[in-house]
């Protein structure tokens, strides 16, 4: 199987889906000849023309709202927010219009919004956020956060197929840093299903996106302690795979949730609350979460390092969890 | 067609038959909305209701120029657009009563009406929120080479929103077949135009995007129809979008029950005497008392039937609130 970077997997998926279905079109800022801020759409306008890969002005409201109108008319639009942070400018059209359309009207809204998210680049407070939790509170949306190239392809294909608005959080830090085997032909990963990255018996670590790779490093470090950590890659935030998380915690009796988003009302809170309510008598330790602190993403590398959970933070948290 | 402002001063006369049908449709909307006010005051209806008394000519005049597969987007003040685009009075009244037989199965209510079967992409109760979807719908028609157009209705207040400016910019940039109908009723809720806009001529907002503009007296349905005919033909022919400003008057409050303390004393009475599109058309046509009474009786029967239909409708089951969150 060919190896692709995370970015190449996304680009390949966009190309394959556009070849397969002429209703699919891309719209976003600087995605044409320029290839997008991160070059995900490089070469696609040349291949498909300027009306399949549409360079749009700085108009997130009209881009997202336009996608909704086009979807109602039978198209399959894929919008790119240049940075996930900018989705705040399209909030109303996502949350008020697209998310509620099927409920109030019975009409599907098959749109995908691609959101290059996450920190680690000294991008500063407006170019580094992980806004998935803000949208996790909105019934009608689906949210996916792939961590591997193969899941990026399988989940993006599912997102394009899905009759609902899907927010596709693609982590910028993974674009060129992770490589992996990705099947050349079309395949899907069902939205709402977690993946067991590795099996273990002593504690469950639930995470998604870029934090998965830190989780693997931390679990490796714990092997030296003689501890086996089960890693659940959640992959989808809405809907989330409750069954997979509950089954794992029922087995290990200990839970650590790690996310790059900030703490208060972050999605880790939802997972902890569910586990506390459902598995209270199975737990050997209070469920824990390791997250970014409740502040904007700082610019200075020293500050950003403090902000983003680090491998050593995960190791410490796991050791404390196991020692409880 | 050159870009610029067209002032329609001496419209060509339409046939009497056409104008009579306009009168019937406007009267149906008027009596329907008066019935809505009455049922709200009687405690039958819940929620927030916004009626469009006085603005009927804009909805009817524009929608009569549309084909059945053209689409519209509406606002929180939506009853007149919905009826004019083909929603049945029964489906609308049932929705206001919160019944499954309503156009949105009772899940939406007055501000969230929806009827894709008649080309109605929905009322959007966030002011200006309907415009982006219209651009996207029009873009779809253009991409697929279909001869359809998309029409956004909105008020003067909406022209202050970012969604308005983003939408007009994109529509003109891509030359999509859209018509933006601004029902300039001179108030954004309670705020008069001079307090929310630094200009008085709304067409200047669209001229800033290089968009073709048409300005019309929205109380003269013949003029509205002819202006809309020009606007929709322009868009349908692939000449790009049009901004149609219909100067109109809301002959009632912002919502049913609005005490309208913001209106200058006597304004409402004067407007009702001088700016009501229905007596104006009746006078133009010289409809005699006998014909008028017959027309009123027909309309009343339709409206009463819609109330009966709605009252006998089905309440959604409480446990069904969670249905249809996802497709």
PDB file of C-alpha atoms in Angstrom, chain B residues 59-294:
ATOM      1  CA  UNK B  59     -44.570  39.769  -2.554  1.00  0.00           C
ATOM      2  CA  UNK B  60     -47.295  39.256  -5.138  1.00  0.00           C
ATOM      3  CA  UNK B  61     -45.773  41.511  -7.788  1.00  0.00           C
ATOM      4  CA  UNK B  62     -42.401  39.789  -7.581  1.00  0.00           C
ATOM      5  CA  UNK B  63     -43.567  36.205  -7.176  1.00  0.00           C
ATOM      6  CA  UNK B  64     -45.941  36.472 -10.124  1.00  0.00           C
ATOM      7  CA  UNK B  65     -42.924  36.947 -12.366  1.00  0.00           C
ATOM      8  CA  UNK B  66     -41.292  33.714 -11.152  1.00  0.00           C
ATOM      9  CA  UNK B  67     -41.453  30.223 -12.589  1.00  0.00           C
ATOM     10  CA  UNK B  68     -42.449  27.371 -10.291  1.00  0.00           C
ATOM     11  CA  UNK B  69     -38.877  26.037 -10.117  1.00  0.00           C
ATOM     12  CA  UNK B  70     -37.364  29.409  -9.245  1.00  0.00           C
ATOM     13  CA  UNK B  71     -36.558  29.729  -5.563  1.00  0.00           C
ATOM     14  CA  UNK B  72     -36.991  32.377  -2.895  1.00  0.00           C
ATOM     15  CA  UNK B  73     -35.676  33.026   0.577  1.00  0.00           C
ATOM     16  CA  UNK B  74     -37.716  34.956   3.077  1.00  0.00           C
ATOM     17  CA  UNK B  75     -37.420  36.618   6.444  1.00  0.00           C
ATOM     18  CA  UNK B  76     -39.041  36.673   9.874  1.00  0.00           C
ATOM     19  CA  UNK B  77     -41.905  38.517   8.122  1.00  0.00           C
ATOM     20  CA  UNK B  78     -42.670  35.724   5.731  1.00  0.00           C
ATOM     21  CA  UNK B  79     -46.370  34.935   5.373  1.00  0.00           C
ATOM     22  CA  UNK B  80     -46.893  37.110   2.296  1.00  0.00           C
ATOM     23  CA  UNK B  81     -43.847  35.702   0.476  1.00  0.00           C
ATOM     24  CA  UNK B  82     -44.812  32.131   1.270  1.00  0.00           C
ATOM     25  CA  UNK B  83     -48.403  32.503   0.092  1.00  0.00           C
ATOM     26  CA  UNK B  84     -47.329  34.393  -3.018  1.00  0.00           C
ATOM     27  CA  UNK B  85     -44.809  31.660  -3.915  1.00  0.00           C
ATOM     28  CA  UNK B  86     -47.464  29.008  -3.709  1.00  0.00           C
ATOM     29  CA  UNK B  87     -47.669  27.722  -0.169  1.00  0.00           C
ATOM     30  CA  UNK B  88     -51.279  26.867   0.594  1.00  0.00           C
ATOM     31  CA  UNK B  89     -53.116  28.861   3.278  1.00  0.00           C
ATOM     32  CA  UNK B  90     -53.845  25.529   4.984  1.00  0.00           C
ATOM     33  CA  UNK B  91     -50.170  24.541   5.243  1.00  0.00           C
ATOM     34  CA  UNK B  92     -49.252  27.993   6.516  1.00  0.00           C
ATOM     35  CA  UNK B  93     -52.048  28.287   9.065  1.00  0.00           C
ATOM     36  CA  UNK B  94     -51.396  24.764  10.319  1.00  0.00           C
ATOM     37  CA  UNK B  95     -47.761  25.685  10.885  1.00  0.00           C
ATOM     38  CA  UNK B  96     -48.776  28.762  12.878  1.00  0.00           C
ATOM     39  CA  UNK B  97     -50.922  26.459  14.988  1.00  0.00           C
ATOM     40  CA  UNK B  98     -47.917  24.159  15.488  1.00  0.00           C
ATOM     41  CA  UNK B  99     -49.450  21.182  13.730  1.00  0.00           C
ATOM     42  CA  UNK B 100     -47.860  18.292  11.853  1.00  0.00           C
ATOM     43  CA  UNK B 101     -49.881  19.336   8.804  1.00  0.00           C
ATOM     44  CA  UNK B 102     -47.957  22.633   8.749  1.00  0.00           C
ATOM     45  CA  UNK B 103     -45.306  23.363   6.157  1.00  0.00           C
ATOM     46  CA  UNK B 104     -42.541  22.686   8.696  1.00  0.00           C
ATOM     47  CA  UNK B 105     -44.522  20.020  10.574  1.00  0.00           C
ATOM     48  CA  UNK B 106     -44.995  22.419  13.466  1.00  0.00           C
ATOM     49  CA  UNK B 107     -41.278  22.461  14.191  1.00  0.00           C
ATOM     50  CA  UNK B 108     -40.645  25.953  12.787  1.00  0.00           C
ATOM     51  CA  UNK B 109     -43.505  28.373  13.357  1.00  0.00           C
ATOM     52  CA  UNK B 110     -44.076  31.743  11.756  1.00  0.00           C
ATOM     53  CA  UNK B 111     -40.427  32.787  11.523  1.00  0.00           C
ATOM     54  CA  UNK B 112     -39.142  29.446  10.209  1.00  0.00           C
ATOM     55  CA  UNK B 113     -41.500  28.573   7.382  1.00  0.00           C
ATOM     56  CA  UNK B 114     -40.260  26.329   4.677  1.00  0.00           C
ATOM     57  CA  UNK B 115     -41.616  24.681   1.538  1.00  0.00           C
ATOM     58  CA  UNK B 116     -39.063  23.356  -0.909  1.00  0.00           C
ATOM     59  CA  UNK B 117     -41.825  21.910  -3.092  1.00  0.00           C
ATOM     60  CA  UNK B 118     -42.906  25.454  -3.998  1.00  0.00           C
ATOM     61  CA  UNK B 119     -39.328  26.714  -4.275  1.00  0.00           C
ATOM     62  CA  UNK B 120     -39.288  28.274  -0.848  1.00  0.00           C
ATOM     63  CA  UNK B 121     -35.855  27.795   0.743  1.00  0.00           C
ATOM     64  CA  UNK B 122     -37.241  29.118   3.960  1.00  0.00           C
ATOM     65  CA  UNK B 123     -37.862  32.062   6.145  1.00  0.00           C
ATOM     66  CA  UNK B 124     -34.697  32.989   8.000  1.00  0.00           C
ATOM     67  CA  UNK B 125     -35.337  34.835  11.211  1.00  0.00           C
ATOM     68  CA  UNK B 126     -31.772  36.092  11.517  1.00  0.00           C
ATOM     69  CA  UNK B 127     -31.993  39.335   9.567  1.00  0.00           C
ATOM     70  CA  UNK B 128     -29.908  39.065   6.377  1.00  0.00           C
ATOM     71  CA  UNK B 129     -29.384  35.343   6.927  1.00  0.00           C
ATOM     72  CA  UNK B 130     -31.276  34.251   3.847  1.00  0.00           C
ATOM     73  CA  UNK B 131     -29.114  36.042   1.300  1.00  0.00           C
ATOM     74  CA  UNK B 132     -26.038  33.756   1.263  1.00  0.00           C
ATOM     75  CA  UNK B 133     -28.157  30.695   0.510  1.00  0.00           C
ATOM     76  CA  UNK B 134     -29.730  32.490  -2.424  1.00  0.00           C
ATOM     77  CA  UNK B 135     -26.287  33.188  -3.852  1.00  0.00           C
ATOM     78  CA  UNK B 136     -25.430  29.498  -3.478  1.00  0.00           C
ATOM     79  CA  UNK B 137     -28.690  28.406  -5.098  1.00  0.00           C
ATOM     80  CA  UNK B 138     -28.146  30.824  -7.991  1.00  0.00           C
ATOM     81  CA  UNK B 139     -24.563  29.607  -8.352  1.00  0.00           C
ATOM     82  CA  UNK B 140     -25.863  26.037  -8.633  1.00  0.00           C
ATOM     83  CA  UNK B 141     -28.241  27.038 -11.433  1.00  0.00           C
ATOM     84  CA  UNK B 142     -25.397  28.762 -13.227  1.00  0.00           C
ATOM     85  CA  UNK B 143     -22.986  25.839 -12.808  1.00  0.00           C
ATOM     86  CA  UNK B 144     -25.543  23.422 -14.216  1.00  0.00           C
ATOM     87  CA  UNK B 145     -26.714  25.733 -16.976  1.00  0.00           C
ATOM     88  CA  UNK B 146     -30.306  25.757 -15.742  1.00  0.00           C
ATOM     89  CA  UNK B 147     -32.543  28.713 -16.648  1.00  0.00           C
ATOM     90  CA  UNK B 148     -33.691  29.212 -13.052  1.00  0.00           C
ATOM     91  CA  UNK B 149     -33.247  32.186 -10.788  1.00  0.00           C
ATOM     92  CA  UNK B 150     -33.054  32.692  -7.025  1.00  0.00           C
ATOM     93  CA  UNK B 151     -34.702  35.600  -5.242  1.00  0.00           C
ATOM     94  CA  UNK B 152     -33.949  36.926  -1.767  1.00  0.00           C
ATOM     95  CA  UNK B 153     -36.502  39.035   0.076  1.00  0.00           C
ATOM     96  CA  UNK B 154     -35.233  41.189   2.924  1.00  0.00           C
ATOM     97  CA  UNK B 155     -35.809  44.572   4.504  1.00  0.00           C
ATOM     98  CA  UNK B 156     -33.903  47.833   4.713  1.00  0.00           C
ATOM     99  CA  UNK B 157     -32.468  46.782   8.070  1.00  0.00           C
ATOM    100  CA  UNK B 158     -30.790  43.752   6.484  1.00  0.00           C
ATOM    101  CA  UNK B 159     -28.721  45.996   4.222  1.00  0.00           C
ATOM    102  CA  UNK B 160     -26.619  46.864   7.272  1.00  0.00           C
ATOM    103  CA  UNK B 161     -25.506  43.287   7.841  1.00  0.00           C
ATOM    104  CA  UNK B 162     -22.266  41.727   6.713  1.00  0.00           C
ATOM    105  CA  UNK B 163     -24.220  38.880   5.134  1.00  0.00           C
ATOM    106  CA  UNK B 164     -25.880  41.399   2.781  1.00  0.00           C
ATOM    107  CA  UNK B 165     -22.612  42.901   1.611  1.00  0.00           C
ATOM    108  CA  UNK B 166     -20.811  39.568   1.268  1.00  0.00           C
ATOM    109  CA  UNK B 167     -23.736  38.158  -0.685  1.00  0.00           C
ATOM    110  CA  UNK B 168     -24.108  41.039  -3.122  1.00  0.00           C
ATOM    111  CA  UNK B 169     -20.376  41.129  -3.694  1.00  0.00           C
ATOM    112  CA  UNK B 170     -20.214  37.404  -4.488  1.00  0.00           C
ATOM    113  CA  UNK B 171     -23.356  37.492  -6.611  1.00  0.00           C
ATOM    114  CA  UNK B 172     -22.061  40.300  -8.789  1.00  0.00           C
ATOM    115  CA  UNK B 173     -18.519  38.929  -8.913  1.00  0.00           C
ATOM    116  CA  UNK B 174     -19.802  35.614 -10.228  1.00  0.00           C
ATOM    117  CA  UNK B 175     -22.688  37.154 -12.189  1.00  0.00           C
ATOM    118  CA  UNK B 176     -25.155  34.628 -10.793  1.00  0.00           C
ATOM    119  CA  UNK B 177     -28.883  34.693 -11.672  1.00  0.00           C
ATOM    120  CA  UNK B 178     -30.171  36.219  -8.443  1.00  0.00           C
ATOM    121  CA  UNK B 179     -32.558  39.049  -7.644  1.00  0.00           C
ATOM    122  CA  UNK B 180     -32.241  40.830  -4.318  1.00  0.00           C
ATOM    123  CA  UNK B 181     -35.575  42.334  -3.386  1.00  0.00           C
ATOM    124  CA  UNK B 182     -35.269  44.937  -0.671  1.00  0.00           C
ATOM    125  CA  UNK B 183     -38.630  45.648   0.909  1.00  0.00           C
ATOM    126  CA  UNK B 184     -37.765  49.075   2.165  1.00  0.00           C
ATOM    127  CA  UNK B 185     -40.482  49.558   4.761  1.00  0.00           C
ATOM    128  CA  UNK B 186     -38.501  52.326   6.440  1.00  0.00           C
ATOM    129  CA  UNK B 187     -38.174  50.658   9.810  1.00  0.00           C
ATOM    130  CA  UNK B 188     -35.775  48.027  11.122  1.00  0.00           C
ATOM    131  CA  UNK B 189     -38.009  46.716  13.859  1.00  0.00           C
ATOM    132  CA  UNK B 190     -38.476  49.999  15.775  1.00  0.00           C
ATOM    133  CA  UNK B 191     -35.542  51.910  14.330  1.00  0.00           C
ATOM    134  CA  UNK B 192     -36.360  54.339  11.513  1.00  0.00           C
ATOM    135  CA  UNK B 193     -34.099  54.317   8.449  1.00  0.00           C
ATOM    136  CA  UNK B 194     -32.484  57.636   9.279  1.00  0.00           C
ATOM    137  CA  UNK B 195     -31.231  56.136  12.521  1.00  0.00           C
ATOM    138  CA  UNK B 196     -29.757  53.013  10.976  1.00  0.00           C
ATOM    139  CA  UNK B 197     -28.447  54.172   7.598  1.00  0.00           C
ATOM    140  CA  UNK B 198     -26.265  57.151   6.709  1.00  0.00           C
ATOM    141  CA  UNK B 199     -27.806  57.289   3.224  1.00  0.00           C
ATOM    142  CA  UNK B 200     -31.380  57.532   2.004  1.00  0.00           C
ATOM    143  CA  UNK B 201     -31.059  56.039  -1.456  1.00  0.00           C
ATOM    144  CA  UNK B 202     -30.678  52.307  -0.902  1.00  0.00           C
ATOM    145  CA  UNK B 203     -29.762  51.630  -4.505  1.00  0.00           C
ATOM    146  CA  UNK B 204     -26.369  53.162  -3.785  1.00  0.00           C
ATOM    147  CA  UNK B 205     -25.526  50.119  -1.685  1.00  0.00           C
ATOM    148  CA  UNK B 206     -25.838  47.818  -4.699  1.00  0.00           C
ATOM    149  CA  UNK B 207     -24.259  50.323  -7.080  1.00  0.00           C
ATOM    150  CA  UNK B 208     -21.150  49.988  -4.917  1.00  0.00           C
ATOM    151  CA  UNK B 209     -20.872  46.429  -6.250  1.00  0.00           C
ATOM    152  CA  UNK B 210     -21.621  47.493  -9.820  1.00  0.00           C
ATOM    153  CA  UNK B 211     -24.989  45.792  -9.629  1.00  0.00           C
ATOM    154  CA  UNK B 212     -27.938  46.732 -11.794  1.00  0.00           C
ATOM    155  CA  UNK B 213     -30.622  48.431  -9.693  1.00  0.00           C
ATOM    156  CA  UNK B 214     -34.310  48.985 -10.121  1.00  0.00           C
ATOM    157  CA  UNK B 215     -36.254  51.229  -7.759  1.00  0.00           C
ATOM    158  CA  UNK B 216     -40.007  51.020  -7.609  1.00  0.00           C
ATOM    159  CA  UNK B 217     -43.048  52.200  -5.668  1.00  0.00           C
ATOM    160  CA  UNK B 218     -43.847  49.070  -3.705  1.00  0.00           C
ATOM    161  CA  UNK B 219     -47.448  50.139  -3.105  1.00  0.00           C
ATOM    162  CA  UNK B 220     -48.204  50.104  -6.823  1.00  0.00           C
ATOM    163  CA  UNK B 221     -48.461  46.463  -7.774  1.00  0.00           C
ATOM    164  CA  UNK B 222     -48.491  47.160 -11.462  1.00  0.00           C
ATOM    165  CA  UNK B 223     -45.180  48.973 -11.104  1.00  0.00           C
ATOM    166  CA  UNK B 224     -43.763  46.239  -8.907  1.00  0.00           C
ATOM    167  CA  UNK B 225     -44.740  43.563 -11.387  1.00  0.00           C
ATOM    168  CA  UNK B 226     -43.185  45.413 -14.294  1.00  0.00           C
ATOM    169  CA  UNK B 227     -40.013  46.186 -12.372  1.00  0.00           C
ATOM    170  CA  UNK B 228     -39.729  42.587 -11.259  1.00  0.00           C
ATOM    171  CA  UNK B 229     -40.351  41.417 -14.819  1.00  0.00           C
ATOM    172  CA  UNK B 230     -37.390  43.485 -15.907  1.00  0.00           C
ATOM    173  CA  UNK B 231     -35.248  42.338 -12.978  1.00  0.00           C
ATOM    174  CA  UNK B 232     -35.986  38.636 -13.298  1.00  0.00           C
ATOM    175  CA  UNK B 233     -35.551  38.718 -17.088  1.00  0.00           C
ATOM    176  CA  UNK B 234     -32.187  40.408 -16.633  1.00  0.00           C
ATOM    177  CA  UNK B 235     -31.016  37.742 -14.201  1.00  0.00           C
ATOM    178  CA  UNK B 236     -32.472  34.837 -16.159  1.00  0.00           C
ATOM    179  CA  UNK B 237     -30.817  36.001 -19.354  1.00  0.00           C
ATOM    180  CA  UNK B 238     -27.426  35.654 -17.717  1.00  0.00           C
ATOM    181  CA  UNK B 239     -26.828  39.374 -17.375  1.00  0.00           C
ATOM    182  CA  UNK B 240     -26.083  39.083 -13.677  1.00  0.00           C
ATOM    183  CA  UNK B 241     -27.937  39.823 -10.467  1.00  0.00           C
ATOM    184  CA  UNK B 242     -30.309  42.728  -9.863  1.00  0.00           C
ATOM    185  CA  UNK B 243     -31.037  44.796  -6.776  1.00  0.00           C
ATOM    186  CA  UNK B 244     -34.715  45.673  -6.702  1.00  0.00           C
ATOM    187  CA  UNK B 245     -35.700  48.284  -4.133  1.00  0.00           C
ATOM    188  CA  UNK B 246     -39.427  48.332  -3.452  1.00  0.00           C
ATOM    189  CA  UNK B 247     -40.304  51.322  -1.313  1.00  0.00           C
ATOM    190  CA  UNK B 248     -43.132  50.146   0.868  1.00  0.00           C
ATOM    191  CA  UNK B 249     -44.837  50.691   4.208  1.00  0.00           C
ATOM    192  CA  UNK B 250     -45.608  48.401   7.081  1.00  0.00           C
ATOM    193  CA  UNK B 251     -49.138  49.426   7.997  1.00  0.00           C
ATOM    194  CA  UNK B 252     -48.863  47.760  11.369  1.00  0.00           C
ATOM    195  CA  UNK B 253     -46.373  47.090  14.150  1.00  0.00           C
ATOM    196  CA  UNK B 254     -43.153  45.110  13.985  1.00  0.00           C
ATOM    197  CA  UNK B 255     -44.926  42.227  15.702  1.00  0.00           C
ATOM    198  CA  UNK B 256     -48.522  41.508  16.550  1.00  0.00           C
ATOM    199  CA  UNK B 257     -49.100  43.491  19.730  1.00  0.00           C
ATOM    200  CA  UNK B 258     -46.414  46.117  19.085  1.00  0.00           C
ATOM    201  CA  UNK B 259     -47.589  49.426  20.667  1.00  0.00           C
ATOM    202  CA  UNK B 260     -45.441  51.308  18.114  1.00  0.00           C
ATOM    203  CA  UNK B 261     -44.325  54.039  20.456  1.00  0.00           C
ATOM    204  CA  UNK B 262     -41.517  54.813  18.020  1.00  0.00           C
ATOM    205  CA  UNK B 263     -43.881  56.093  15.318  1.00  0.00           C
ATOM    206  CA  UNK B 264     -44.546  59.819  15.019  1.00  0.00           C
ATOM    207  CA  UNK B 265     -48.100  60.660  16.057  1.00  0.00           C
ATOM    208  CA  UNK B 266     -50.537  60.220  13.210  1.00  0.00           C
ATOM    209  CA  UNK B 267     -48.073  58.473  10.915  1.00  0.00           C
ATOM    210  CA  UNK B 268     -49.830  55.129  10.904  1.00  0.00           C
ATOM    211  CA  UNK B 269     -53.244  56.638  10.217  1.00  0.00           C
ATOM    212  CA  UNK B 270     -51.894  58.711   7.385  1.00  0.00           C
ATOM    213  CA  UNK B 271     -50.065  55.770   5.850  1.00  0.00           C
ATOM    214  CA  UNK B 272     -53.133  53.588   6.061  1.00  0.00           C
ATOM    215  CA  UNK B 273     -55.143  56.272   4.281  1.00  0.00           C
ATOM    216  CA  UNK B 274     -52.621  56.989   1.568  1.00  0.00           C
ATOM    217  CA  UNK B 275     -50.313  54.008   1.138  1.00  0.00           C
ATOM    218  CA  UNK B 276     -52.456  50.922   1.194  1.00  0.00           C
ATOM    219  CA  UNK B 277     -51.867  48.964  -2.025  1.00  0.00           C
ATOM    220  CA  UNK B 278     -55.190  47.173  -1.913  1.00  0.00           C
ATOM    221  CA  UNK B 279     -57.642  50.134  -2.037  1.00  0.00           C
ATOM    222  CA  UNK B 280     -55.272  51.688  -4.537  1.00  0.00           C
ATOM    223  CA  UNK B 281     -55.674  48.778  -6.943  1.00  0.00           C
ATOM    224  CA  UNK B 282     -59.372  48.494  -6.237  1.00  0.00           C
ATOM    225  CA  UNK B 283     -59.793  52.133  -7.194  1.00  0.00           C
ATOM    226  CA  UNK B 284     -57.678  51.723 -10.307  1.00  0.00           C
ATOM    227  CA  UNK B 285     -59.877  48.841 -11.402  1.00  0.00           C
ATOM    228  CA  UNK B 286     -63.112  50.523 -10.358  1.00  0.00           C
ATOM    229  CA  UNK B 287     -64.352  47.409  -8.549  1.00  0.00           C
ATOM    230  CA  UNK B 288     -67.972  47.984  -7.526  1.00  0.00           C
ATOM    231  CA  UNK B 289     -69.463  47.041  -4.163  1.00  0.00           C
ATOM    232  CA  UNK B 290     -71.115  43.902  -5.430  1.00  0.00           C
ATOM    233  CA  UNK B 291     -67.946  42.475  -6.967  1.00  0.00           C
ATOM    234  CA  UNK B 292     -65.967  43.500  -3.926  1.00  0.00           C
ATOM    235  CA  UNK B 293     -68.355  41.728  -1.576  1.00  0.00           C
ATOM    236  CA  UNK B 294     -68.157  38.594  -3.685  1.00  0.00           C
TER     237      UNK B 294
END
